[in-house]
CSV table of C-alpha atoms in Angstrom, one decimal:
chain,number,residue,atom,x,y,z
H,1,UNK,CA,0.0,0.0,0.0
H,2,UNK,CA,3.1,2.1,0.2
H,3,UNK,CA,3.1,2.7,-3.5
H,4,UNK,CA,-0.2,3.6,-4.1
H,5,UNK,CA,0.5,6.5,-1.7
H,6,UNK,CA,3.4,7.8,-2.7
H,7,UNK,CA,3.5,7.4,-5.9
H,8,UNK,CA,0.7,8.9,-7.1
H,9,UNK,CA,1.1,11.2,-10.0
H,10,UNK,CA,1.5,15.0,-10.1
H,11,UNK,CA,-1.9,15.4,-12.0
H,12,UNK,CA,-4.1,13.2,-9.7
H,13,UNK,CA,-5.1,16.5,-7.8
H,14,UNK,CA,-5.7,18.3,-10.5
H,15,UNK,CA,-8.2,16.1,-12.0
H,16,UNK,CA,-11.8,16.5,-11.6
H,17,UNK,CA,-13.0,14.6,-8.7
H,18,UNK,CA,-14.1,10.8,-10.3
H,19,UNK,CA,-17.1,9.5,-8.0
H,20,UNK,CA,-18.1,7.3,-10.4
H,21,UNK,CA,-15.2,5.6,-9.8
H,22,UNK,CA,-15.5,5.7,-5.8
H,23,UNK,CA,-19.4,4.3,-6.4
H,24,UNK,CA,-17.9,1.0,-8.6
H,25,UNK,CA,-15.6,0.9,-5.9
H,26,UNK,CA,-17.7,0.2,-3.5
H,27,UNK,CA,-19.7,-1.8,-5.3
H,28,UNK,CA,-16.8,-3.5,-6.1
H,29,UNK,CA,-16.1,-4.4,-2.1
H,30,UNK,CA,-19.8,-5.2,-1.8
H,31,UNK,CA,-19.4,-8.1,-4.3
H,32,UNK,CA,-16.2,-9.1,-2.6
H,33,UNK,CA,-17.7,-9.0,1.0
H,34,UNK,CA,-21.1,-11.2,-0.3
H,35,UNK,CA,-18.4,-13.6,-2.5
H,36,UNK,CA,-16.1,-13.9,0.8
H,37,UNK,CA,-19.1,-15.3,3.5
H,38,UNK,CA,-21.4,-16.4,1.2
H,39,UNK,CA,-20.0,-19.9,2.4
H,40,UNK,CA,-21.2,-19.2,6.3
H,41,UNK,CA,-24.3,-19.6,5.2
H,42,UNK,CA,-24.4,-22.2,2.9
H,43,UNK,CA,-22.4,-24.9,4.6
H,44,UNK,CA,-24.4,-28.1,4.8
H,45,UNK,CA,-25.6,-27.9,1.3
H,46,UNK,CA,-21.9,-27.8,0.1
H,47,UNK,CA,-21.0,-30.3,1.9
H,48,UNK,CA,-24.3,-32.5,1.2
H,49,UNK,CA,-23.4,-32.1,-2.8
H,50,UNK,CA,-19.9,-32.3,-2.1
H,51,UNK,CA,-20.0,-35.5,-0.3
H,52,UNK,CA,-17.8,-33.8,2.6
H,53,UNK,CA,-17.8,-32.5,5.7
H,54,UNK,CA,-19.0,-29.2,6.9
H,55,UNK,CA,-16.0,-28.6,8.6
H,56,UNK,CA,-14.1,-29.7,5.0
H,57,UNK,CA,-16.7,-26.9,3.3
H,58,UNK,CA,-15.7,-24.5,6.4
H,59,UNK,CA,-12.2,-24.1,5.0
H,60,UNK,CA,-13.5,-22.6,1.9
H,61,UNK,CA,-13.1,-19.5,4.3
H,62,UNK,CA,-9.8,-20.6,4.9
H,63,UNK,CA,-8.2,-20.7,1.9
H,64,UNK,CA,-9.5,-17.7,0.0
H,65,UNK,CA,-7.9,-15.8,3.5
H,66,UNK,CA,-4.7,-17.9,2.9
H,67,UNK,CA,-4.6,-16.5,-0.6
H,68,UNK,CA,-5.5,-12.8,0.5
H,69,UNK,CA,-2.7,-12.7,3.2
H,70,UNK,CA,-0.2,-13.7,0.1
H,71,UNK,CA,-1.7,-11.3,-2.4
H,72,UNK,CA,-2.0,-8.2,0.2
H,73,UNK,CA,1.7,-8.6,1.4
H,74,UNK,CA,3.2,-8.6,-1.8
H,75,UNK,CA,1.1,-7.4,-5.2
H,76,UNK,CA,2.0,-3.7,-4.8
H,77,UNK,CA,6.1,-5.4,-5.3
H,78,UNK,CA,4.4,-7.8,-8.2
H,79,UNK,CA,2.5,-5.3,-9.7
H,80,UNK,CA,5.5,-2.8,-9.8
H,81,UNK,CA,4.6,0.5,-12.5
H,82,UNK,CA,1.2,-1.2,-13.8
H,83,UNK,CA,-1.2,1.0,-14.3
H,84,UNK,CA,-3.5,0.4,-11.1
H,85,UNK,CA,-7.1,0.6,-13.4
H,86,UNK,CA,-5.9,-2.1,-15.1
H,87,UNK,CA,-4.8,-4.0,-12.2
H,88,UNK,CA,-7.9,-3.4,-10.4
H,89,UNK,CA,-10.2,-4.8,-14.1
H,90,UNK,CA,-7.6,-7.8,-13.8
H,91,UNK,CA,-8.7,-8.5,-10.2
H,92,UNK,CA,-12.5,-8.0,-11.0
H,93,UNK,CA,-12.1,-10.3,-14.3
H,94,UNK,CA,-10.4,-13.0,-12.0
H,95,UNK,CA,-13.8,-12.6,-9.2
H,96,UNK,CA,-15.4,-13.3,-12.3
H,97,UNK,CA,-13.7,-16.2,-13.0
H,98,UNK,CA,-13.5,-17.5,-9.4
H,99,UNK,CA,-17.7,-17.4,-8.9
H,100,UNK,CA,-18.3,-19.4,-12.0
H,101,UNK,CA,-15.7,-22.2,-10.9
H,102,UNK,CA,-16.9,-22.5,-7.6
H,103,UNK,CA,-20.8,-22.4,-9.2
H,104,UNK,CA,-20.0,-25.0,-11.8
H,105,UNK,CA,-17.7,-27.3,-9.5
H,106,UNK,CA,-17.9,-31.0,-10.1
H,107,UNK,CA,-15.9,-31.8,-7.0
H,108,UNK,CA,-14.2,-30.3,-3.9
H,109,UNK,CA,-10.9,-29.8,-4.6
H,110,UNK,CA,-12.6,-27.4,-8.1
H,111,UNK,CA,-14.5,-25.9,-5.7
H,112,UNK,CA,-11.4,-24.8,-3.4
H,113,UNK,CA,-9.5,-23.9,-6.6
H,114,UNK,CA,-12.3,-21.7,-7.3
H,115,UNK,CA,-11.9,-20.3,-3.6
H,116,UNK,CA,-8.6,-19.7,-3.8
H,117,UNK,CA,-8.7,-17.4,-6.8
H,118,UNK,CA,-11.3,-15.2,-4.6
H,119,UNK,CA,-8.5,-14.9,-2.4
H,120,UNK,CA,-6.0,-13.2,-4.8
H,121,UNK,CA,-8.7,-10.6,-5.4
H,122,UNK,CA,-9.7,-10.0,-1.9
H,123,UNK,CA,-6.0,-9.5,-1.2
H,124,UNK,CA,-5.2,-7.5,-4.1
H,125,UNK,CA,-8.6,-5.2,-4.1
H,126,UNK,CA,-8.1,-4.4,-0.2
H,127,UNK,CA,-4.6,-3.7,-0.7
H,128,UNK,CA,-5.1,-1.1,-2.9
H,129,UNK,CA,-8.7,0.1,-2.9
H,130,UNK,CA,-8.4,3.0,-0.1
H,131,UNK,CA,-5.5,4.5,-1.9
H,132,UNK,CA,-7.2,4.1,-4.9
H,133,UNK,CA,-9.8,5.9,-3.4
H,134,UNK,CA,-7.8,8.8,-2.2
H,135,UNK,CA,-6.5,9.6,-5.6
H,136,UNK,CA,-9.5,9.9,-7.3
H,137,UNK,CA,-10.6,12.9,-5.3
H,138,UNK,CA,-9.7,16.1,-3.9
H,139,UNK,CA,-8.2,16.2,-0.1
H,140,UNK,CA,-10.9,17.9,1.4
H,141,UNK,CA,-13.6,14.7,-0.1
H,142,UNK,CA,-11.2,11.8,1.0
H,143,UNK,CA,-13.4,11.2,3.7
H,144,UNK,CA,-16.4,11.3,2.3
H,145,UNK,CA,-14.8,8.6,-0.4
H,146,UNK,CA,-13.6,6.4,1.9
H,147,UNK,CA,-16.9,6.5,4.0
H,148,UNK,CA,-18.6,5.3,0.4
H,149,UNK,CA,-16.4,2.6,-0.2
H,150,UNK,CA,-16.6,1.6,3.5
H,151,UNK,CA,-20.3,1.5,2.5
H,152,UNK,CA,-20.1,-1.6,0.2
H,153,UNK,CA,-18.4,-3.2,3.0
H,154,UNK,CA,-20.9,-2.5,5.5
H,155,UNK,CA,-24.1,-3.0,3.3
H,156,UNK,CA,-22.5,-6.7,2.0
H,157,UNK,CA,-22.1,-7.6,5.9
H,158,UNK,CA,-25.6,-6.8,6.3
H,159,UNK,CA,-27.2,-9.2,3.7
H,160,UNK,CA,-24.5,-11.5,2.3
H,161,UNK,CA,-25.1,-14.3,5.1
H,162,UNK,CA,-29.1,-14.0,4.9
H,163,UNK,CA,-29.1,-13.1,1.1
H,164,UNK,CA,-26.3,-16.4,0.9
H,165,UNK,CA,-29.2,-19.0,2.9
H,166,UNK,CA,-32.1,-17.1,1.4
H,167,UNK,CA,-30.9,-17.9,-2.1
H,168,UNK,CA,-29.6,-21.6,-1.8
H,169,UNK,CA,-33.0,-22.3,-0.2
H,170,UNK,CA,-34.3,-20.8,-3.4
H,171,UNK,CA,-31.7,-21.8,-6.1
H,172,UNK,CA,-29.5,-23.8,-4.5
H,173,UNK,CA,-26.0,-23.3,-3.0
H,174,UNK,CA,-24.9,-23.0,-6.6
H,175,UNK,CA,-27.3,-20.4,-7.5
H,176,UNK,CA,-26.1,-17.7,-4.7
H,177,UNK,CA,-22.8,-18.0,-5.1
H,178,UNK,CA,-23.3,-17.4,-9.8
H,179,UNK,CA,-25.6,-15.0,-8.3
H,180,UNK,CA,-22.2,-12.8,-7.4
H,181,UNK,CA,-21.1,-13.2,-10.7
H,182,UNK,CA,-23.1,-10.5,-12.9
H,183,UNK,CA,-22.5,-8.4,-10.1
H,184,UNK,CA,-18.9,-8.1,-10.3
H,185,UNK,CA,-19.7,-7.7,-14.4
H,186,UNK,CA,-21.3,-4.7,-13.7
H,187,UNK,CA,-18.5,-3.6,-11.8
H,188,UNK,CA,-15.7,-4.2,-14.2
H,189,UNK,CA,-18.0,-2.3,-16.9
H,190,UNK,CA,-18.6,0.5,-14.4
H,191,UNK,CA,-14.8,0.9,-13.3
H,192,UNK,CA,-13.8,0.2,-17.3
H,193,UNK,CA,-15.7,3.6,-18.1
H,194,UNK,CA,-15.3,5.3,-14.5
H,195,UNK,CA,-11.7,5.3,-14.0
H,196,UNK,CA,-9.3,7.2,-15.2
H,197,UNK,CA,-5.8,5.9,-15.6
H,198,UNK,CA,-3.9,5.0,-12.1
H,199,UNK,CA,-0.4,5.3,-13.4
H,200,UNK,CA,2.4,4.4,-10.9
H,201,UNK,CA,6.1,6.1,-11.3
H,202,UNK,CA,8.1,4.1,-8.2
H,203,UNK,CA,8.5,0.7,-7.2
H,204,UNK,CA,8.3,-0.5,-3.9
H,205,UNK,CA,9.8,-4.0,-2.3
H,206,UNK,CA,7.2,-5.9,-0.4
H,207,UNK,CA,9.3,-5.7,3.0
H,208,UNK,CA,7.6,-2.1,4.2
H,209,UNK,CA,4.9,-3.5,5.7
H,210,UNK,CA,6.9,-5.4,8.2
H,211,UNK,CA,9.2,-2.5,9.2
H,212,UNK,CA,6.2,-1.4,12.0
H,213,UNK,CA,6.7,-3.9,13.9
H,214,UNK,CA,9.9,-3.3,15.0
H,215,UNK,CA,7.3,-1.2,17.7
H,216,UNK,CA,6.2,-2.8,20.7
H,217,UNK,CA,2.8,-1.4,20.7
H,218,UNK,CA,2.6,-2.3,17.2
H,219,UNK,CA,3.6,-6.0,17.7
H,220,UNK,CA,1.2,-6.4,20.3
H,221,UNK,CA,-1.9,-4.7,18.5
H,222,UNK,CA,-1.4,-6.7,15.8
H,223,UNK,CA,-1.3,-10.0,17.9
H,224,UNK,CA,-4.6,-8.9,19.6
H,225,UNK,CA,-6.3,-8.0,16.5
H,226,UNK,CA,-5.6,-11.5,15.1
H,227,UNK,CA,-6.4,-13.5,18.2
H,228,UNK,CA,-9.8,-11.4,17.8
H,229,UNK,CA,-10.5,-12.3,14.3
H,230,UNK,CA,-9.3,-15.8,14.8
H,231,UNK,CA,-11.7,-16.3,18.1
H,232,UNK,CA,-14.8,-14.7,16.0
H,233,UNK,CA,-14.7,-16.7,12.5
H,234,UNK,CA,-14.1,-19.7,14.8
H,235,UNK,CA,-17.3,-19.5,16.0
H,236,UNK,CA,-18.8,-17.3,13.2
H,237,UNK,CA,-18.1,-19.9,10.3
H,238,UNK,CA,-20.1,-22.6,11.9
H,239,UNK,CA,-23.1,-21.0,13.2
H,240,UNK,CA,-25.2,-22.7,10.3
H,241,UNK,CA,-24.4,-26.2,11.6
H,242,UNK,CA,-25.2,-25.0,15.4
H,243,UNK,CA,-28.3,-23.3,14.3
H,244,UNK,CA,-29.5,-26.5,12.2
H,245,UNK,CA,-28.3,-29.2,14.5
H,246,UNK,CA,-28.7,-27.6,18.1
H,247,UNK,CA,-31.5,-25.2,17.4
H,248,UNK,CA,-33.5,-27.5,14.8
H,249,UNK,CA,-34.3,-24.3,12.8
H,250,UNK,CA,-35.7,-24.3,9.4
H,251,UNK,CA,-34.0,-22.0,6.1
H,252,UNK,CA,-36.2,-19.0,6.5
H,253,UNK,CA,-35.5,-18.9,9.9
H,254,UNK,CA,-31.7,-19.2,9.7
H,255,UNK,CA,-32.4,-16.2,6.8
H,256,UNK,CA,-34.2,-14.2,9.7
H,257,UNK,CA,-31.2,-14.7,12.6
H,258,UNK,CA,-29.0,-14.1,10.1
H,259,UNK,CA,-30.5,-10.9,8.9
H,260,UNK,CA,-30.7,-9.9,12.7
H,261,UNK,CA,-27.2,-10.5,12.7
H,262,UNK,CA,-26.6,-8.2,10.2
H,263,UNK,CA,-28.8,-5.4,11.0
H,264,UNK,CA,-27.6,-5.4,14.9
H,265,UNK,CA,-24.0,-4.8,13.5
H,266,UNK,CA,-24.9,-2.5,11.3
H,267,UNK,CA,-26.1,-0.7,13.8
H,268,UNK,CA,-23.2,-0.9,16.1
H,269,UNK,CA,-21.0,0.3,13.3
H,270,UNK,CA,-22.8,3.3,13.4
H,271,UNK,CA,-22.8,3.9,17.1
H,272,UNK,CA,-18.9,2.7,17.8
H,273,UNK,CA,-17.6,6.0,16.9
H,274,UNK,CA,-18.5,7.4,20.1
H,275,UNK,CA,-17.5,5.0,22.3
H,276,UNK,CA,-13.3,5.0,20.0
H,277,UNK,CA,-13.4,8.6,20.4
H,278,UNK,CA,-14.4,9.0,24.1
H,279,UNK,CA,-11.8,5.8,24.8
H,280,UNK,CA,-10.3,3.3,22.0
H,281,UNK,CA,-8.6,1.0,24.6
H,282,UNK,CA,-11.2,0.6,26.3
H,283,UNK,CA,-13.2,0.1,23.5
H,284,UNK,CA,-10.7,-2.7,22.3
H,285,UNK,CA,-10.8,-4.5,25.4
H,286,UNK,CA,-14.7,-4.6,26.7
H,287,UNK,CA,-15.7,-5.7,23.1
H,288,UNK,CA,-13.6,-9.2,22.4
H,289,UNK,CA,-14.5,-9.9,26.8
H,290,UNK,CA,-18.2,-9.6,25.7
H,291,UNK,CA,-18.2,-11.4,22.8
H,292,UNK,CA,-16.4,-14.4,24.9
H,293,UNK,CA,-19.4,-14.1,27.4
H,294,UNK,CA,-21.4,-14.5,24.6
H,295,UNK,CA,-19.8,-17.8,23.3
H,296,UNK,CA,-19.8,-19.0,26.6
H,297,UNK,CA,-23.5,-18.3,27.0
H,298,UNK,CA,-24.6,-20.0,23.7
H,299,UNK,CA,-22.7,-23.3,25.5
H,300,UNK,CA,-24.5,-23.0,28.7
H,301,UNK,CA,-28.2,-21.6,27.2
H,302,UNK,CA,-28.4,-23.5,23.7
H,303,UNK,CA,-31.5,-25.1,23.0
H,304,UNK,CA,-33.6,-22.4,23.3
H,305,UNK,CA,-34.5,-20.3,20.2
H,306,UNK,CA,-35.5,-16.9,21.6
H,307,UNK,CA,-32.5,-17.2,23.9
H,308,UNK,CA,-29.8,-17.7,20.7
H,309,UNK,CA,-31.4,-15.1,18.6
H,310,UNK,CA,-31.0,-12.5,21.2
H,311,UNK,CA,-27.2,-13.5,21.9
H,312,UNK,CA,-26.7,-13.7,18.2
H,313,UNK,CA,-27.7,-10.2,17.7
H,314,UNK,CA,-25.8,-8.8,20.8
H,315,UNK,CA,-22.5,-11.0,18.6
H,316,UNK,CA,-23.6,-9.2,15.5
H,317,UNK,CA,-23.7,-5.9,17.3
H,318,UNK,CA,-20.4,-6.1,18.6
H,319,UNK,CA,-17.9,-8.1,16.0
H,320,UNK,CA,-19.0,-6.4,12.9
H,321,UNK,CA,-18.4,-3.2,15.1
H,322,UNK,CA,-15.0,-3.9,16.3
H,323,UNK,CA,-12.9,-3.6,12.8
H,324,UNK,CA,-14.0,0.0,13.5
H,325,UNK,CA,-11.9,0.2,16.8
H,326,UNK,CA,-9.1,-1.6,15.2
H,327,UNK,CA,-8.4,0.7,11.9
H,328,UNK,CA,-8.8,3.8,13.8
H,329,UNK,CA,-5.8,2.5,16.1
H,330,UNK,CA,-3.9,1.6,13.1
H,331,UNK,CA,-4.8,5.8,12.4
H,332,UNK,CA,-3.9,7.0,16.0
H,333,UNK,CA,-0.6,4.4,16.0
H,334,UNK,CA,1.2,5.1,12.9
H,335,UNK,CA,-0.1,8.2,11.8
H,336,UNK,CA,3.2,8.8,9.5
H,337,UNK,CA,3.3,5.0,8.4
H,338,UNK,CA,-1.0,4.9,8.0
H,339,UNK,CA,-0.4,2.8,4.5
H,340,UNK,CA,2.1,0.2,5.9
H,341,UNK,CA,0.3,-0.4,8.8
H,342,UNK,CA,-3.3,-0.5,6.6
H,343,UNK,CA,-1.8,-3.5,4.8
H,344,UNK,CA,-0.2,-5.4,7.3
H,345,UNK,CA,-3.6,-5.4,9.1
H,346,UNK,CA,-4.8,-6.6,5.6
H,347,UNK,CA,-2.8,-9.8,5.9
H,348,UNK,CA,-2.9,-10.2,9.6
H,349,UNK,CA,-7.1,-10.3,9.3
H,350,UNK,CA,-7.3,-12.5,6.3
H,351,UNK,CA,-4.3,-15.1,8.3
H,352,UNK,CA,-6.8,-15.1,11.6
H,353,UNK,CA,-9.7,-15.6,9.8
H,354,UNK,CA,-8.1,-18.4,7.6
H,355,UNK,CA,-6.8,-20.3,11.0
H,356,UNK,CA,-10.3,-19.4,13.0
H,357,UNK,CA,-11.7,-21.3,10.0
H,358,UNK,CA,-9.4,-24.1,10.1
H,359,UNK,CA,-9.1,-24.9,13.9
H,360,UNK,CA,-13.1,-24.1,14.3
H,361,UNK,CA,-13.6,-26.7,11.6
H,362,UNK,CA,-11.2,-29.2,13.0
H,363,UNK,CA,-13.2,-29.1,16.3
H,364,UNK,CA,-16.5,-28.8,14.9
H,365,UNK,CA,-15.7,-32.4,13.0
H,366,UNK,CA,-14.3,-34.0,16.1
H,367,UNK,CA,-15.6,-33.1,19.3
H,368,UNK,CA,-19.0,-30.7,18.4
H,369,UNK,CA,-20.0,-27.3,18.6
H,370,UNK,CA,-19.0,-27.2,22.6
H,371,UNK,CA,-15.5,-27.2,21.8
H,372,UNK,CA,-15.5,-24.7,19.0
H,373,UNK,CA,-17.9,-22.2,20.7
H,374,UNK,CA,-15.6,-22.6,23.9
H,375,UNK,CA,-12.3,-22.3,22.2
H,376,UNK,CA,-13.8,-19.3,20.5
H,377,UNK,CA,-14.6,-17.5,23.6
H,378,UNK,CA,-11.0,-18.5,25.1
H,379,UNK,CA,-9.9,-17.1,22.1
H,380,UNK,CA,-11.5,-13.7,22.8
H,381,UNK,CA,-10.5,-13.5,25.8
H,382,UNK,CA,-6.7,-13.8,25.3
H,383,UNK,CA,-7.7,-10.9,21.9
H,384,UNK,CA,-9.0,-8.7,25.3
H,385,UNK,CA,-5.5,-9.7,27.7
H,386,UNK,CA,-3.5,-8.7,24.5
H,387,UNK,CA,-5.8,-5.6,23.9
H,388,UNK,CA,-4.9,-4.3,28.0
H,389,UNK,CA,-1.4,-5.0,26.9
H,390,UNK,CA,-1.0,-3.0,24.0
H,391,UNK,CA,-3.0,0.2,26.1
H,392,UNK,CA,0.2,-0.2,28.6
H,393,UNK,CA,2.8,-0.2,25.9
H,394,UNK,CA,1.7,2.8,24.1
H,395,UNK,CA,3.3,5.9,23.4
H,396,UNK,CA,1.4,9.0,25.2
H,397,UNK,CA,0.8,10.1,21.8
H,398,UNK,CA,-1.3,7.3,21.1
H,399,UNK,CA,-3.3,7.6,23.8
């Protein structure tokens, strides 16, 4: 992400401001977001046609973020002086690709294939898009930008898990995930005409990103920030299979908790600002200590309906939430090295997410949804010790 930055050419501020661009954009991480968890919700039919597991289909999850730590840590070296708009229609051609394999595959190891491509993109597109972003407007609209391409991201958390269930109850599992497909058609189109051209003048090695944590506060808030991601998709990945197997529930009514899900953390996306600005530590440390409560109660209180859906939107509520927290610390940390510290929090999400996956799946198979649910919520709870940590090794600039 270093070379996006600051290598952005003399005439990107004089050029009229290109919204349409910041629109496909975010249309653009919308697709990404749906094509990313559209798996959560569609687990036992994959593995029913799949003849596998739903731990085996769980690591779908896992290997697009295995992919995406890979791409994010090392495409801006890659790339090198490629025109980023014709990187960025490379990346949407290959989401292209990667829905129709995964829709059309004939066997598991197609379908992961298909997965993995996803992976490149999510990698590549996060990577790059904020600094995309930046460049194609003035200084004084950046926010406003980035809050629109954040909106793709938030609207796709909302709807991708209930769209994903609603749809493969309607079309089948193969159905929702093509249904991403003329989606991300439209937005190679849309950027094709929207964009103007990204040139790059400087190379960059892919080592920057690493430089950072050299800090102790860094180092620490990284490691706290991938515990968190790693205790949430643990749990997170295989709430289908709790829902279906503990709760009995039928498709429209997984659609429904789902959607709750989604529309609780919408909610606390909008209302975590207040609570970063009047104390981010604090913030960082209540948020993965509640969410362990919460794993912990769904152990103790499963088997009743009313009960789960009420601590499944409180979970909503508070992980879609926390990213929130966690970028504006990368803001507040490294304020001089925003862009290296932005992608290594690229890779170090899509790494926890990818071993949350794995070792959630792993249990899941073996031992139940007791084990993966409690693991999750000791997970969380180390994410909040390591949170407390970080607060004490911090600069009083940071504060």
């Amino acid at each position: 992400m270093l070379l996006e930055f600051s290598s952005a050419s003399d005439t990107d501020a004089d050029r009229a401001p290109a919204w349409g661009g910041v629109f496909a954009l975010s249309l653009g991480a919308f697709a990404l977001i749906a094509s990313e968890f559209m798996p959560v919700s569609l687990l036992t039919p994959i593995a029913s046609d799949l003849q596998i597991t739903e731990g085996q289909a769980g690591q779908a999850i896992s290997v697009s973020g295995a992919f995406a730590v890979l791409t994010s840590l090392f495409i801006s070296a890659v790339a090198g002086q490629l025109d980023r708009k014709l990187l960025l229609l490379m990346l949407t051609g290959l989401m292209i690709v990667s829905g129709t394999i995964v829709a059309l595959a004939p066997n598991y190891e197609i379908f992961m294939l298909g997965r993995a491509l996803i992976g490149v993109v999510i990698g590549g597109f996060w990577s790059m898009s904020a600094a995309i972003a930046m460049r194609l407007v003035r200084d004084d609209q950046v926010p406003r930008a980035l809050a629109i391409l954040n909106g793709g991201n938030a609207l796709a958390t909302v709807v991708a898990a209930p769209l994903g269930s609603l749809l493969g109850g309607l079309i089948g599992w193969r159905g929702a995930f093509f249904f991403v497909v003329p989606v991300a058609a439209i937005v190679f189109a849309w950027q094709l005409i929207s964009l103007p051209s990204l040139k790059t003048a400087t190379r960059t090695s892919g080592a920057g990103v690493f430089k950072v944590l050299a800090r102790p506060v860094v180092a620490l808030g990284m490691a706290a920030v991938s515990i968190f991601f790693m205790g949430q998709f643990a749990l997170f990945t295989y709430l289908r299979p709790f829902l279906e197997t503990v709760e009995h529930v039928d498709v429209s009514t997984l659609s429904l908790l789902l959607l709750m899900m989604g529309v609780t953390g919408f909610i606390g996306t909008s209302l975590i600002g207040r609570f970063v600005q009047g104390g981010l530590y604090r913030t960082l440390i209540i948020i993965p200590a509640l969410m362990a409560l919460i794993a912990a109660a769904l152990i103790l209180l499963g088997g009743g309906i009313a009960m789960t859906a009420i601590l499944l939107g409180l979970w909503g509520l508070f992980a879609t939430s926390a990213p929130v927290g966690w970028w504006t610390w990368v803001a507040r940390t490294l304020p001089d090295d925003a862009e290296a510290g932005g992608g290594l929090m690229v890779a170090v999400v899509q790494l926890a997410i990818t071993f949350g996956a794995i070792v959630g799946g792993l249990l899941f198979d073996t031992s139940g949804y007791v084990a993966t649910f409690g693991v999750s919520a000791v997970l969380l709870l180390v994410a909040a010790l390591l949170a407390l940590l970080t607060a004490r090794s911090r600069q009083p600039q940071t504060a």
